[in-house]
Coordinates of N, CA and C in Angstrom, one line a residue:
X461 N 82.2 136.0 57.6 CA 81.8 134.9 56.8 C 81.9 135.1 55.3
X462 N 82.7 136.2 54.6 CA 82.8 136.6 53.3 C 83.7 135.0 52.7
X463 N 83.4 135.0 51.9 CA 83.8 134.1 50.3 C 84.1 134.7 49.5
X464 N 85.1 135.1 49.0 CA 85.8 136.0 48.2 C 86.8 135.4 46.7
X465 N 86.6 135.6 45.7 CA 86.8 134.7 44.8 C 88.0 136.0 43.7
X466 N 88.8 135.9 43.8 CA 89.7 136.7 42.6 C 90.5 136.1 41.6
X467 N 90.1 136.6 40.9 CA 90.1 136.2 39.3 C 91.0 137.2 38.6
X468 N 92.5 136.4 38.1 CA 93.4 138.0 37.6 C 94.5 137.1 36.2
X469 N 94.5 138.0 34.9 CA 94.9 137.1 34.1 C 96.4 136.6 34.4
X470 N 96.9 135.2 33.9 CA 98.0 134.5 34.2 C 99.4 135.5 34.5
X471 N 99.2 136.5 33.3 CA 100.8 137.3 33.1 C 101.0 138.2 34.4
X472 N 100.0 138.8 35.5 CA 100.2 139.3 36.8 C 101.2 138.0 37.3
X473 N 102.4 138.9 37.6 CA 103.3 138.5 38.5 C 103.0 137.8 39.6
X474 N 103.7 136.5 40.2 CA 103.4 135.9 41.2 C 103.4 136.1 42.4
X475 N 104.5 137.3 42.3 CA 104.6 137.9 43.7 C 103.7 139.1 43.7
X476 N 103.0 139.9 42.9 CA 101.9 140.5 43.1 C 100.5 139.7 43.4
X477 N 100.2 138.5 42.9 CA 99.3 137.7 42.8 C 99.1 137.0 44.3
X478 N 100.2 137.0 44.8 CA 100.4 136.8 46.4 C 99.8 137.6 47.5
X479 N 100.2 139.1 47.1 CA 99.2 140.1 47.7 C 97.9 140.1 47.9
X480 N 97.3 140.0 46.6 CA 96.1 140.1 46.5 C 95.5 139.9 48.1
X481 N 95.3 138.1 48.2 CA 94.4 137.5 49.2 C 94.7 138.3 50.3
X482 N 95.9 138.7 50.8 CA 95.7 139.5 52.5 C 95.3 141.1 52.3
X483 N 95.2 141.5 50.8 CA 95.1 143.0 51.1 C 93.6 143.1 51.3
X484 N 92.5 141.8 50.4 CA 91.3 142.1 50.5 C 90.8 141.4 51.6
X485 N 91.1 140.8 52.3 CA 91.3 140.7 53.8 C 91.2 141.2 54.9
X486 N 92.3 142.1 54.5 CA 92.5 143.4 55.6 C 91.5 144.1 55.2
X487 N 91.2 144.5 54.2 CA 89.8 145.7 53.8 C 88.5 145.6 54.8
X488 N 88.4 144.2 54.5 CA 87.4 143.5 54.9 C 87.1 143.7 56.6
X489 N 88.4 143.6 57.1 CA 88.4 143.6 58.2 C 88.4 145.2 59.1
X490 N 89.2 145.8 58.2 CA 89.2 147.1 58.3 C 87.8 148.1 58.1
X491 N 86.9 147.2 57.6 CA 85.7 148.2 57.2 C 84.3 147.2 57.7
X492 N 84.3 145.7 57.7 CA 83.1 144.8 57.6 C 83.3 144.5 59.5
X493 N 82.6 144.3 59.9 CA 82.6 143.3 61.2 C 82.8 141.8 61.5
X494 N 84.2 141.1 60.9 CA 83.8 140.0 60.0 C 85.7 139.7 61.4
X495 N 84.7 138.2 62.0 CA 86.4 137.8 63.0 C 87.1 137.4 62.3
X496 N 88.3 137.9 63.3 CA 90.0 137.0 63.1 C 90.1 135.7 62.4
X497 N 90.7 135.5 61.5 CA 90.7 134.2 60.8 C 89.7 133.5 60.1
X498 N 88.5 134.8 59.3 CA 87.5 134.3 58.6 C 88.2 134.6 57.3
X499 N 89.1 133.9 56.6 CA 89.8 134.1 55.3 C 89.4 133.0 54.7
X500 N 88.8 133.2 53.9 CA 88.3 132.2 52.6 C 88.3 132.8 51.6
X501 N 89.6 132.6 50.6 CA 89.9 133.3 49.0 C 90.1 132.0 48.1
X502 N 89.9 132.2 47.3 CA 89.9 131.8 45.7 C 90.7 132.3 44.9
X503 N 91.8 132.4 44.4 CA 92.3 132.7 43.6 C 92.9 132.3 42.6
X504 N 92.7 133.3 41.4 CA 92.5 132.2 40.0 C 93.2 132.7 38.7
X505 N 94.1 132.5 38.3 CA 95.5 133.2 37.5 C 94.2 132.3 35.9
X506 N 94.2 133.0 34.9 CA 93.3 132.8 34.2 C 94.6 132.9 32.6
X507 N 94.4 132.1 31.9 CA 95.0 132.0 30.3 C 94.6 133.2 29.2
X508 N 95.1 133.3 28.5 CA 94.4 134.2 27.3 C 93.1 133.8 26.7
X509 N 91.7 134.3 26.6 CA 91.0 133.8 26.4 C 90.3 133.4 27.2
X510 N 90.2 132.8 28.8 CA 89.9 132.6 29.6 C 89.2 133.0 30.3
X511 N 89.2 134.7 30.6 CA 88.7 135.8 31.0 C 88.8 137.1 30.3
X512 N 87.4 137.1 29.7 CA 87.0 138.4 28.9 C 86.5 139.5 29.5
X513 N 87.4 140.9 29.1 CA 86.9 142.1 30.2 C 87.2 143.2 29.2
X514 N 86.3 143.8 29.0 CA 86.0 145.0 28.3 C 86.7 145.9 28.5
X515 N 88.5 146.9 28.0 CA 89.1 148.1 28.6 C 88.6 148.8 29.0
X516 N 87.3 149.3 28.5 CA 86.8 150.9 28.2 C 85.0 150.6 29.3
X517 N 84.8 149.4 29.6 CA 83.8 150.2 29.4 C 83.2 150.9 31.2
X518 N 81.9 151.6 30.9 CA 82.0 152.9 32.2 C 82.7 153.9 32.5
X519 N 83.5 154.0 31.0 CA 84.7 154.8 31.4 C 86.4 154.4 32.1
X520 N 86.2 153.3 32.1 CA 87.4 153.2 33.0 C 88.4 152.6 32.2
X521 N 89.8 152.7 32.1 CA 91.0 152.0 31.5 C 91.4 150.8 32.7
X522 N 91.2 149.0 31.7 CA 91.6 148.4 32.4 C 92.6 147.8 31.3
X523 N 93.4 147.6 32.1 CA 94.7 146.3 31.2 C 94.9 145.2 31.7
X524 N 96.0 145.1 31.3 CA 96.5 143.3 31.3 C 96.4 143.0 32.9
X525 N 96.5 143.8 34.1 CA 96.8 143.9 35.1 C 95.4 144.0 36.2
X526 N 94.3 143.6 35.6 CA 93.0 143.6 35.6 C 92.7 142.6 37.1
X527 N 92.1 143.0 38.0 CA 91.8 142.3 39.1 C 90.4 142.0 39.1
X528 N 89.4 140.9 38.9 CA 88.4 141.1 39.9 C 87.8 140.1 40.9
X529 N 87.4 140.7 42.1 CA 86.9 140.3 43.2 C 85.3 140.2 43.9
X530 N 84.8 138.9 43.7 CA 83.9 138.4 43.8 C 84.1 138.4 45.2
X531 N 82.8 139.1 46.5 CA 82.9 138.9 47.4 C 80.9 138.0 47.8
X532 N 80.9 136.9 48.4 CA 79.9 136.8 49.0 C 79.8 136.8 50.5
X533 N 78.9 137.4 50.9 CA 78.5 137.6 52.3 C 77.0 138.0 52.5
X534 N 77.0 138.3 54.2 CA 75.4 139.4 54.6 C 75.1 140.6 53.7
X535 N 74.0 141.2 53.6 CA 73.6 142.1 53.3 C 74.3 142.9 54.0
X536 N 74.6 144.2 53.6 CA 75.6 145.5 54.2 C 74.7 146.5 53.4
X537 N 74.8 147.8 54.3 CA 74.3 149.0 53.7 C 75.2 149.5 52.5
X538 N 74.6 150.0 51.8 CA 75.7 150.8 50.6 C 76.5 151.4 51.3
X539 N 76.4 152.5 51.9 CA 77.8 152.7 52.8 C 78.9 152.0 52.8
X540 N 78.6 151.3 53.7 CA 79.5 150.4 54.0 C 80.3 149.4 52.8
X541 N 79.4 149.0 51.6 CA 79.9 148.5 50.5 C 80.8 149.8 49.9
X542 N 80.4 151.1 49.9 CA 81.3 152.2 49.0 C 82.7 152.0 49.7
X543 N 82.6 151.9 51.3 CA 83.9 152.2 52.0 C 84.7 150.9 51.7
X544 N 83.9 149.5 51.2 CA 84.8 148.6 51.2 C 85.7 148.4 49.9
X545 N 84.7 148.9 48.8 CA 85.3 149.1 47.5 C 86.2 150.1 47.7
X546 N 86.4 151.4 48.3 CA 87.4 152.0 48.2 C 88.6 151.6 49.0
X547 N 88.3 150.8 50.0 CA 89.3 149.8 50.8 C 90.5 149.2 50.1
X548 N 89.6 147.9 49.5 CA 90.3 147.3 48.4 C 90.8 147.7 47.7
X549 N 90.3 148.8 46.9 CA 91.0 149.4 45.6 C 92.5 149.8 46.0
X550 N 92.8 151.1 47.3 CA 93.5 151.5 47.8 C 94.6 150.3 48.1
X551 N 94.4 149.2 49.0 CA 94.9 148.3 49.5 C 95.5 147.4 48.3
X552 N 95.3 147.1 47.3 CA 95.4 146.5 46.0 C 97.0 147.2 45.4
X553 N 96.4 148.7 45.5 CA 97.6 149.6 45.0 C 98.8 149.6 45.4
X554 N 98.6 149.8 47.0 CA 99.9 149.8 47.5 C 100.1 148.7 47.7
X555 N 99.5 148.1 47.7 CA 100.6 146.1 48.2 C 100.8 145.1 47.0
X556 N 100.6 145.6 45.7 CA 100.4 145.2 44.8 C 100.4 146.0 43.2
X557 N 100.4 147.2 43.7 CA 100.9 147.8 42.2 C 99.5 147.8 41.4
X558 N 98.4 147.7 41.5 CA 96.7 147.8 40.9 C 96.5 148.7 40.7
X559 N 96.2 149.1 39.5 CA 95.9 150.7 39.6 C 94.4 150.6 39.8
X560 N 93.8 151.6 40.5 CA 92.6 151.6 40.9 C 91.3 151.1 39.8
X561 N 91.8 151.5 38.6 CA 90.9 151.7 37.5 C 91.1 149.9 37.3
X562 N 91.5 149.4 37.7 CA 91.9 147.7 37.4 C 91.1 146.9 38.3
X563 N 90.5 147.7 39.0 CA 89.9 146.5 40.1 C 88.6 147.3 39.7
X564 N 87.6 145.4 40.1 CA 86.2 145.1 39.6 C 86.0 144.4 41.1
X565 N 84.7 145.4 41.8 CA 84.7 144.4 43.0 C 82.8 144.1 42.2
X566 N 82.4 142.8 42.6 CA 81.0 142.6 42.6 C 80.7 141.9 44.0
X567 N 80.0 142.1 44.8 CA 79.0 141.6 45.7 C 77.9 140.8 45.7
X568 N 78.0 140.1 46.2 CA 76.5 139.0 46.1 C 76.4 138.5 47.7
X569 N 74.7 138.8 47.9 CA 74.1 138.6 48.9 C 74.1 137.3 49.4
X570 N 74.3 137.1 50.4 CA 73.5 136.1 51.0 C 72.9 136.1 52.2
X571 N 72.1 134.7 53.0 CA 72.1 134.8 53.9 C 72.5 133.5 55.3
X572 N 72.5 133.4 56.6 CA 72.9 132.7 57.7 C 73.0 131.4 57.2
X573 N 71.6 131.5 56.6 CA 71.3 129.3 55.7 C 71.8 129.3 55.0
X574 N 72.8 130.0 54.0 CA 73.3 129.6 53.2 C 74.8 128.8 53.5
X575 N 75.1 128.7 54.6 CA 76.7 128.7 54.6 C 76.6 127.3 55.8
X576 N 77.7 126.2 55.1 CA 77.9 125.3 55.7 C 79.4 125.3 56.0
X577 N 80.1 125.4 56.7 CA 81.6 125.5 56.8 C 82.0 124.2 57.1
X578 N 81.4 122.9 57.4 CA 81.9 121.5 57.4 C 80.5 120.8 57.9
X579 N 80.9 119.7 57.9 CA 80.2 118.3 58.7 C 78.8 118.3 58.3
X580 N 78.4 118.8 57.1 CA 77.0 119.2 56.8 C 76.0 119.6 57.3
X581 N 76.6 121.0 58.0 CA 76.1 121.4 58.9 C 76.0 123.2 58.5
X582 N 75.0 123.6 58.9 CA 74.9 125.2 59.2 C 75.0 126.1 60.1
X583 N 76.2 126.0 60.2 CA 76.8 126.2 61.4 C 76.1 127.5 62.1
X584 N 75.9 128.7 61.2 CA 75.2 130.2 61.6 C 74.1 129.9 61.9
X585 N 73.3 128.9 61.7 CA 71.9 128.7 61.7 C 71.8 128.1 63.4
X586 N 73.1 127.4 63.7 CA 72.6 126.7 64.9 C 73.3 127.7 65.9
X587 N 74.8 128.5 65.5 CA 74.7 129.5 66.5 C 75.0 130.8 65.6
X588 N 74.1 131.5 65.8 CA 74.5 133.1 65.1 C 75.5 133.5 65.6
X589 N 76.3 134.2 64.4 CA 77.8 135.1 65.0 C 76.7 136.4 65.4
X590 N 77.6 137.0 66.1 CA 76.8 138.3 67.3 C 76.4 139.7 65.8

């Protein structure tokens, strides 16, 4: 049930920008307990000016080539969030050329009531996934 939103400035290549959505996908899938065909991405090619992100800061060198990935979902142990962030990052690189230092993952909680997938309904609320 992740919602996953990426945000990467205009000048990333289109055929890199294509990557993106299945690599953080597969992470997801590869590391979260999350079924077959729960892909909901956002993706969002941004103008000069549009998205402001600091090179330096925490230490890390980001450039023009700058990815970040807003994921919402359940609560997950940190664990599990470190192995997903290193998922993506990896996954980014090789299917997409990202250097690790370029990818910003943030996480935001939610929970079962929050999510209506159609017909104004709550769908988790009336049958929980297992």
């Amino acid at each position: 049930m992740p919602l996953v939103r990426i945000s990467v400035f205009e000048d990333l290549a289109k055929e890199r920008r294509r990557q993106l959505p299945q690599a953080v996908y597969d992470a997801m899938r590869t590391v979260l307990p999350i079924p077959e065909g729960d892909l909901f991405v956002v993706l969002t090619a941004h103008a000069e000016g549009e998205m402001v992100v600091d090179p330096h800061f925490m230490g890390v060198t980001r450039t023009k080539d700058f990815v970040l990935v807003q994921i919402t979902f359940r609560h997950r142990p940190v664990e599990i969030k470190q192995k997903l962030y290193a998922e993506i990052a990896s996954l980014l690189q090789q299917r997409a050329g990202i250097a690790p230092d370029d990818v910003m993952i943030v996480i935001t909680e939610n929970d079962l009531a929050d999510w209506s997938f159609g017909r104004g309904e709550a769908q988790y609320v009336l049958h929980p996934p297992a």
